XYZ file of C-alpha atoms in Angstrom:
533
model
C 242.815 0.241 15.172
C 242.973 4.170 14.562
C 240.922 6.932 15.843
C 238.965 9.019 13.590
C 237.077 12.335 14.627
C 233.830 13.336 13.145
C 232.926 16.898 12.917
C 228.991 18.185 13.017
C 228.218 18.450 9.027
C 226.076 21.324 7.661
C 222.754 19.309 7.802
C 221.079 22.253 5.842
C 221.983 24.789 3.457
C 223.263 28.044 5.449
C 223.365 26.288 8.764
C 225.901 27.325 11.031
C 224.958 25.378 14.537
C 222.658 23.163 15.472
C 221.442 21.934 19.016
C 222.657 18.313 20.169
C 219.267 17.213 21.198
C 220.078 13.768 22.268
C 222.690 10.963 21.688
C 221.563 7.578 20.549
C 224.701 5.985 21.246
C 227.481 5.776 24.048
C 230.962 5.237 24.624
C 231.822 1.681 23.852
C 228.779 1.060 21.355
C 229.731 -0.718 18.174
C 228.582 1.212 15.076
C 227.918 0.599 11.678
C 228.194 3.251 8.767
C 224.915 5.317 7.863
C 223.519 4.284 11.745
C 222.023 7.330 13.563
C 224.541 8.680 16.331
C 222.724 11.461 17.570
C 220.000 13.802 17.092
C 220.470 17.733 16.009
C 218.045 20.531 15.643
C 218.945 23.416 13.068
C 216.619 25.989 12.158
C 212.703 24.110 11.644
C 214.182 20.757 11.705
C 215.165 17.976 13.864
C 217.606 15.300 11.968
C 219.468 12.377 12.590
C 223.205 12.403 12.353
C 224.395 9.597 10.632
C 227.836 7.743 11.385
C 230.503 7.720 8.590
C 232.328 4.576 9.937
C 232.169 0.933 11.171
C 233.508 0.879 14.088
C 233.252 1.401 18.091
C 232.433 4.917 19.914
C 235.617 6.253 21.316
C 234.358 9.584 23.139
C 231.197 12.035 22.985
C 232.682 15.476 22.870
C 229.214 17.340 23.177
C 226.739 17.632 25.718
C 222.945 17.122 25.235
C 221.605 20.581 25.067
C 224.785 22.312 23.732
C 224.570 24.273 20.855
C 227.438 23.112 18.429
C 229.035 24.915 15.579
C 229.119 23.369 12.253
C 232.418 22.018 12.009
C 233.256 21.223 15.257
C 234.128 17.575 16.385
C 231.124 16.185 17.973
C 232.497 12.611 18.237
C 235.205 10.270 18.200
C 235.485 6.703 16.511
C 237.721 3.619 16.544
C 237.928 2.095 13.481
C 239.565 -1.240 12.511
C 242.570 -1.047 10.008
C 242.816 2.799 10.012
C 246.092 4.814 11.167
C 245.744 7.057 13.898
C 243.720 10.513 12.390
C 246.196 13.397 12.387
C 243.892 15.388 14.348
C 242.985 12.619 16.595
C 243.962 13.448 20.514
C 246.933 11.768 21.865
C 246.518 8.610 24.054
C 247.113 9.951 27.704
C 250.297 8.707 29.545
C 249.857 5.343 31.295
C 249.754 5.589 35.039
C 253.323 3.864 35.158
C 254.993 6.404 32.576
C 253.531 9.636 34.836
C 254.834 7.801 37.821
C 258.101 7.283 36.161
C 258.272 11.102 35.410
C 257.220 12.069 38.593
C 259.832 10.038 39.821
C 262.090 11.857 37.980
C 261.031 15.242 38.765
C 261.823 14.364 42.250
C 264.986 13.476 42.012
C 265.721 16.399 39.958
C 264.637 18.590 42.912
C 266.752 17.149 45.248
C 269.627 17.436 43.303
C 268.800 20.876 42.595
C 268.634 21.335 46.664
C 272.427 20.134 46.462
C 273.438 22.174 43.683
C 273.194 19.680 40.684
C 272.273 21.636 37.419
C 269.060 19.276 36.892
C 265.870 20.065 35.645
C 262.531 18.577 35.044
C 259.232 19.371 33.371
C 255.875 19.290 34.443
C 253.741 15.985 32.913
C 251.454 16.933 30.866
C 247.713 15.406 31.440
C 244.681 15.749 28.737
C 242.009 18.356 29.175
C 238.183 18.337 27.754
C 238.701 20.269 25.034
C 237.385 20.971 21.436
C 240.027 20.274 18.729
C 239.619 23.633 17.187
C 240.562 25.104 20.712
C 243.897 22.869 20.814
C 244.866 24.102 17.557
C 244.050 28.015 18.749
C 246.281 27.292 21.890
C 248.903 25.849 19.707
C 248.853 28.762 17.556
C 248.650 31.207 20.285
C 251.460 29.749 22.504
C 248.661 28.849 25.412
C 248.909 25.824 27.557
C 246.068 24.459 27.287
C 246.069 22.495 30.749
C 246.037 26.001 32.140
C 242.864 27.152 30.791
C 239.509 27.069 32.532
C 236.895 25.438 30.166
C 233.473 27.408 30.199
C 231.822 24.828 28.309
C 229.555 22.065 29.181
C 231.438 19.951 32.019
C 234.236 22.650 31.792
C 235.152 21.951 27.944
C 237.287 24.600 26.741
C 236.395 26.637 24.274
C 238.166 28.833 21.788
C 236.993 31.924 23.728
C 238.434 30.365 26.386
C 241.635 30.271 24.952
C 241.321 33.421 23.455
C 240.695 35.055 26.862
C 243.898 33.082 28.259
C 246.054 34.622 25.968
C 244.675 38.095 26.099
C 245.269 37.554 29.898
C 248.470 36.524 29.906
C 250.090 39.338 27.667
C 248.083 41.832 30.192
C 249.385 40.645 33.148
C 253.050 40.949 31.390
C 254.284 37.401 31.660
C 256.555 38.180 28.811
C 258.065 41.173 30.037
C 261.697 41.176 31.369
C 260.524 43.403 34.523
C 258.270 43.555 37.189
C 257.142 45.418 39.897
C 257.999 45.044 43.121
C 257.348 46.813 46.840
C 260.514 48.641 45.556
C 259.554 49.565 42.474
C 260.585 47.708 38.872
C 263.364 44.459 39.654
C 264.652 42.785 36.666
C 263.834 38.902 37.085
C 265.539 38.098 33.896
C 268.372 35.218 33.714
C 270.112 35.332 30.497
C 267.395 36.480 28.570
C 265.108 33.700 29.788
C 261.924 34.087 31.652
C 262.020 33.878 35.396
C 260.403 30.969 36.970
C 259.322 32.835 40.001
C 256.084 35.080 39.817
C 255.677 38.318 41.828
C 253.791 38.332 45.227
C 251.020 40.624 45.302
C 251.962 41.449 49.315
C 255.943 40.692 49.435
C 254.443 38.003 52.348
C 254.936 34.514 52.405
C 253.569 31.942 54.938
C 255.570 28.852 55.442
C 257.865 29.988 51.807
C 254.392 29.613 49.572
C 253.280 32.880 47.688
C 250.290 34.514 49.632
C 248.654 35.941 46.422
C 244.879 37.266 46.653
C 244.171 36.501 43.597
C 243.538 33.711 40.806
C 246.158 35.041 38.087
C 248.390 31.903 36.467
C 252.178 32.321 36.921
C 252.351 30.698 33.121
C 256.077 28.854 33.532
C 257.218 26.575 31.225
C 258.858 24.292 34.167
C 258.238 24.059 37.558
C 259.935 21.946 40.548
C 258.140 19.885 43.016
C 257.377 16.749 45.047
C 255.304 13.905 43.839
C 252.985 14.421 46.424
C 252.767 17.972 45.516
C 251.992 17.201 42.100
C 249.422 14.738 43.347
C 247.701 17.636 45.278
C 247.707 19.857 42.243
C 246.006 17.119 40.139
C 243.605 16.424 42.567
C 242.785 20.464 43.260
C 242.659 20.373 39.258
C 245.581 23.006 39.056
C 248.534 23.250 37.048
C 251.612 23.653 38.794
C 253.049 25.606 36.095
C 250.395 28.482 37.095
C 251.071 28.163 40.993
C 252.834 31.759 42.071
C 255.646 30.700 44.381
C 258.946 32.751 45.785
C 261.182 29.735 46.462
C 263.364 28.512 43.932
C 266.210 25.802 43.728
C 268.973 26.442 41.571
C 267.243 29.185 39.493
C 264.042 27.257 39.190
C 260.652 27.797 40.728
C 259.729 25.504 43.811
C 256.061 24.663 44.347
C 255.064 23.652 48.067
C 251.942 21.881 49.304
C 250.923 25.306 50.987
C 251.098 26.996 47.461
C 248.904 24.967 46.370
C 246.379 25.301 48.733
C 246.337 28.987 48.825
C 246.232 29.165 44.940
C 243.481 26.735 44.581
C 241.364 28.945 47.055
C 241.967 31.885 45.323
C 240.863 30.411 41.789
C 237.643 29.238 43.445
C 237.246 32.610 45.069
C 237.636 34.411 41.931
C 235.559 32.365 39.749
C 232.653 32.655 42.745
C 233.004 36.546 42.457
C 232.798 36.386 38.400
C 229.900 34.404 38.559
C 228.108 36.426 41.130
C 229.041 39.316 39.145
C 227.421 38.108 36.325
C 224.295 37.349 38.121
C 224.337 40.643 39.573
C 224.521 42.244 36.090
C 222.167 39.996 34.504
C 219.610 40.560 37.224
C 220.086 44.328 36.955
C 219.592 44.342 33.213
C 216.379 42.578 33.595
C 215.103 44.949 36.320
C 216.072 47.515 33.851
C 214.077 45.810 30.858
C 210.841 44.913 32.973
C 210.227 44.524 36.631
C 209.679 40.638 36.447
C 210.863 38.007 38.984
C 210.751 34.096 38.634
C 208.330 34.657 42.020
C 205.330 32.240 40.864
C 207.056 30.771 37.242
C 206.108 27.328 37.288
C 208.736 26.149 34.272
C 211.389 27.628 32.861
C 211.895 27.103 29.197
C 215.239 27.808 26.994
C 214.503 30.120 24.639
C 216.397 27.974 21.504
C 216.423 25.792 18.644
C 213.270 25.770 16.567
C 211.434 28.234 19.478
C 213.667 30.539 18.980
C 214.258 30.379 14.804
C 210.389 30.816 14.459
C 210.664 33.805 16.744
C 213.129 35.203 14.558
C 211.627 34.785 11.395
C 208.225 36.232 12.533
C 210.180 39.274 14.115
C 212.139 39.570 11.152
C 208.869 39.428 8.671
C 206.808 41.857 11.019
C 209.409 44.539 11.151
C 210.430 44.310 7.418
C 207.047 44.098 5.955
C 204.099 46.507 6.359
C 201.487 44.130 6.911
C 197.741 44.813 5.653
C 195.184 42.028 6.367
C 192.019 42.000 4.390
C 188.781 39.937 5.867
C 185.940 38.231 4.242
C 183.658 35.275 4.487
C 182.410 32.847 1.514
C 179.783 30.319 1.437
C 180.905 26.890 0.953
C 177.907 24.807 0.954
C 178.878 23.350 -2.248
C 182.491 22.254 -1.213
C 181.215 20.563 1.671
C 178.786 18.331 -0.274
C 181.806 17.850 -2.964
C 183.917 16.600 -0.185
C 181.547 14.632 1.413
C 180.868 12.979 -1.862
C 184.592 12.290 -2.771
C 185.522 11.655 1.210
C 184.313 7.872 0.768
C 186.080 6.909 -2.445
C 189.437 8.946 -1.420
C 189.002 6.343 1.793
C 189.049 3.314 -0.494
C 192.260 4.590 -2.110
C 193.358 4.918 1.607
C 193.657 8.354 1.337
C 192.300 11.054 4.058
C 190.664 13.915 2.236
C 190.408 17.243 3.972
C 189.202 20.540 2.487
C 192.983 21.771 2.155
C 193.214 20.737 -1.311
C 190.530 22.309 -2.868
C 191.516 25.779 -1.054
C 195.339 25.037 -2.420
C 193.881 24.708 -5.893
C 191.475 27.755 -5.477
C 194.561 29.344 -4.630
C 196.540 28.449 -7.625
C 193.405 29.301 -9.856
C 193.813 32.710 -8.093
C 197.526 33.434 -8.213
C 197.446 32.361 -11.996
C 195.080 35.654 -12.175
C 196.850 37.863 -9.923
C 200.105 36.788 -10.344
C 201.764 39.930 -7.830
C 200.391 37.549 -4.779
C 202.880 34.878 -6.292
C 206.280 36.926 -5.342
C 209.006 37.770 -3.265
C 211.105 40.780 -2.538
C 214.741 40.826 -3.303
C 216.292 43.098 -1.234
C 219.835 41.482 -1.363
C 221.409 44.549 -3.190
C 219.248 47.625 -1.877
C 220.540 49.979 -4.705
C 219.278 46.999 -7.084
C 216.146 45.618 -5.404
C 213.315 43.703 -7.582
C 209.820 42.410 -7.246
C 210.300 38.461 -8.223
C 207.117 37.394 -9.748
C 207.185 33.579 -10.001
C 206.159 30.841 -12.551
C 205.988 28.274 -9.753
C 203.160 27.722 -7.513
C 204.927 25.689 -4.268
C 202.497 26.395 -1.363
C 203.708 26.133 2.357
C 201.213 24.874 4.781
C 201.679 25.701 8.134
C 201.523 22.974 10.989
C 201.215 23.145 14.766
C 203.436 20.643 16.417
C 204.838 20.785 20.115
C 208.339 22.542 19.078
C 206.457 24.990 17.468
C 205.011 26.188 14.305
C 206.479 24.523 11.282
C 205.722 25.270 7.352
C 206.604 22.182 4.836
C 205.925 23.177 1.076
C 203.591 21.014 -1.434
C 205.757 21.863 -4.419
C 204.170 22.083 -7.974
C 200.640 22.463 -6.891
C 199.475 23.072 -10.268
C 200.615 19.755 -11.497
C 198.823 17.702 -8.807
C 195.667 16.002 -8.774
C 193.217 16.848 -5.010
C 193.924 13.146 -4.096
C 198.031 13.548 -4.971
C 197.835 16.881 -2.561
C 195.655 14.960 0.008
C 198.450 12.238 0.349
C 200.659 14.960 0.217
C 199.969 17.319 2.704
C 198.899 14.948 5.177
C 202.333 13.106 4.536
C 204.093 16.307 5.382
C 202.157 17.333 8.321
C 202.474 13.911 10.061
C 206.025 14.147 9.571
C 206.163 17.890 10.649
C 204.424 16.944 14.204
C 206.808 14.302 14.414
C 210.030 16.626 13.488
C 210.980 14.439 11.237
C 210.117 16.706 7.959
C 213.508 17.791 6.208
C 214.846 21.268 5.859
C 214.876 21.092 1.927
C 210.776 20.224 2.443
C 210.735 23.651 4.050
C 212.173 25.630 1.388
C 211.326 26.648 -1.781
C 207.807 28.447 -0.905
C 205.618 31.116 -2.904
C 202.742 31.407 -0.863
C 201.693 30.069 2.658
C 198.481 28.822 4.231
C 197.754 28.639 8.093
C 194.734 27.098 8.971
C 194.081 28.392 12.706
C 190.207 27.433 12.147
C 191.281 23.759 12.921
C 191.505 24.345 16.494
C 188.677 27.178 16.834
C 188.809 30.662 15.257
C 187.104 32.890 12.703
C 189.298 35.824 11.878
C 193.409 36.240 12.455
C 195.831 38.833 11.266
C 198.508 35.809 10.064
C 202.338 37.130 9.404
C 203.626 36.510 6.249
C 206.283 34.122 5.845
C 209.053 36.376 4.653
C 210.452 36.570 2.135
C 207.307 35.401 0.602
C 204.505 38.879 0.008
C 201.379 36.999 1.244
C 199.698 34.483 3.350
C 195.873 33.285 3.429
C 194.526 32.488 7.100
C 191.302 30.188 7.478
C 188.894 30.243 9.682
C 186.678 27.405 10.847
C 184.064 26.008 8.528
C 180.475 26.007 10.446
C 177.203 27.165 9.852
C 176.321 30.814 10.342
C 173.284 32.746 9.512
C 173.558 34.552 5.809
C 171.162 36.573 3.736
C 170.102 34.691 0.694
C 168.230 36.395 -1.979
C 164.602 34.863 -3.159
C 161.839 35.996 -5.501
C 159.850 36.539 -2.387
C 162.730 38.705 -0.674
C 165.914 38.317 1.624
C 165.962 35.660 3.782
C 168.254 34.959 6.472
C 169.275 30.988 6.338
C 172.145 28.666 7.617
C 174.791 27.842 5.573
C 178.442 26.332 5.780
C 181.003 29.650 5.601
C 184.687 29.794 5.549
C 186.420 32.881 7.037
C 189.449 34.379 5.399
C 192.387 36.119 6.395
C 194.620 37.109 3.642
C 197.912 39.223 4.955
C 199.863 41.321 2.232
C 203.222 42.833 2.152
C 201.892 46.345 1.200
C 205.135 47.431 -0.269
C 204.584 45.102 -2.978
C 200.767 44.260 -3.083
C 197.931 46.873 -3.178
C 194.677 46.816 -1.292
C 192.825 46.388 -4.712
C 194.616 43.641 -5.647
C 194.345 41.591 -1.943
C 190.787 41.920 -2.489
C 190.603 40.849 -6.266
C 192.462 38.158 -5.021
C 190.145 37.151 -2.209
C 187.326 37.080 -4.559
C 188.650 34.842 -7.046
C 189.431 32.616 -4.407
C 186.012 33.002 -2.833
C 184.232 32.378 -6.460
C 186.252 29.063 -6.932
C 185.523 27.602 -3.397
C 181.878 28.386 -4.345
C 182.124 26.184 -7.492
C 184.714 23.533 -6.359
C 183.658 21.313 -9.134
C 185.633 23.483 -11.149
C 188.960 23.099 -9.054
C 188.697 19.298 -10.438
C 189.712 20.393 -13.709
C 192.941 21.979 -12.575
């Protein structure tokens, strides 16, 4: 039985991290290869992560709600017939081994008091830390047991290890001299680091270090009674970090009083740090806006899909200068054609909406005005270029509980009205269930957003950057229109469709936008022509 680690995979091109939304298994569960073990949200998709092994779940290494970088180990498996993985964590020593080592340490301590030249090492326990943090700790020569974790559940992160290494260097632990009340004093012994740490106040209480800070001593070894070591474990303290002035034959000796004082100092330091961070955050919030939590019914984390959408909208709005062209067209014939084919489509188990007709009308217009089927390549500022596309991939904005998602229907020009209906309905349904894949939301050349489905006539839709245009659809309703006749103009009720076309004015001129919209409206007024597309 071997232990295998499983790292968060790259679930989509360019993904750097994902939020672990939920675990689908627990420690001890038996899993089979390709069985889903977790749900991970990344960019605009919620994906299930499958197990690569047949085996048993050993340990879950990430918390639900935690944002995990791609490549971090999130789960370990016990796999039958496999040797231990080189990256797997070692098993913790048994209780008998720990007690035996404690007994040896106690004997060493007693012998030291009698002048015997014996030494004992502190037994090392396991801590909750990512494998990458453990590797970094080894590279920086940092004792992982002495690092306070800032991650979920006290998990030690790479940043925690780096901070511990920086703190050790800043504290001068590796220097050969330390500052005392009487000035610098040499605490080196035969070129080795002293086991005795400096006391800030030069006083001792019951032989313990009366340090007022939570700074770690960082020794290589420490002498202590078994009961003292047990007390350190209960306090969550690494005994090698406890400051002390007591020695036994040149080796640091820690008492229970020293453990108590150091643990209290650590708690006070953490509380002070948390308070300082809270005050800084509060001050920053006050400077930004005079907003308080008073009266707030719910605090929703701004992350995952919602944050991705926000960042995309911000990038689009502040990169592309938006201009929105509004118009309205009469669609009486479109309403009749859709009603005529609706029952026929239902017989083929297809729900026929107006969207496929609009998509066909847009493709016909893009053929006549190809500049709107373009993207602006700014990857090289010195060689920027407008890329006019020859494929017609239409993105359909879908409102979901997690925010706006835009699955893409590929090659619209090659598909019939019924084919488009099936594909749009399928993509929209899976988008609402957050089952649409990342690949199905890439490669768009033009986007449609249908705000009229929930009420509304006009809007100023934000372009789905790096595309250069987006068409917003209002609701199809009976509205008063002017109809020309031999007897003069007459106001009649007609089914009309409001259109809102937003363009990137760096690429598309207002005249192009107006001409494109006119072509779309002409196609919608004569929808039977679209059946030939």
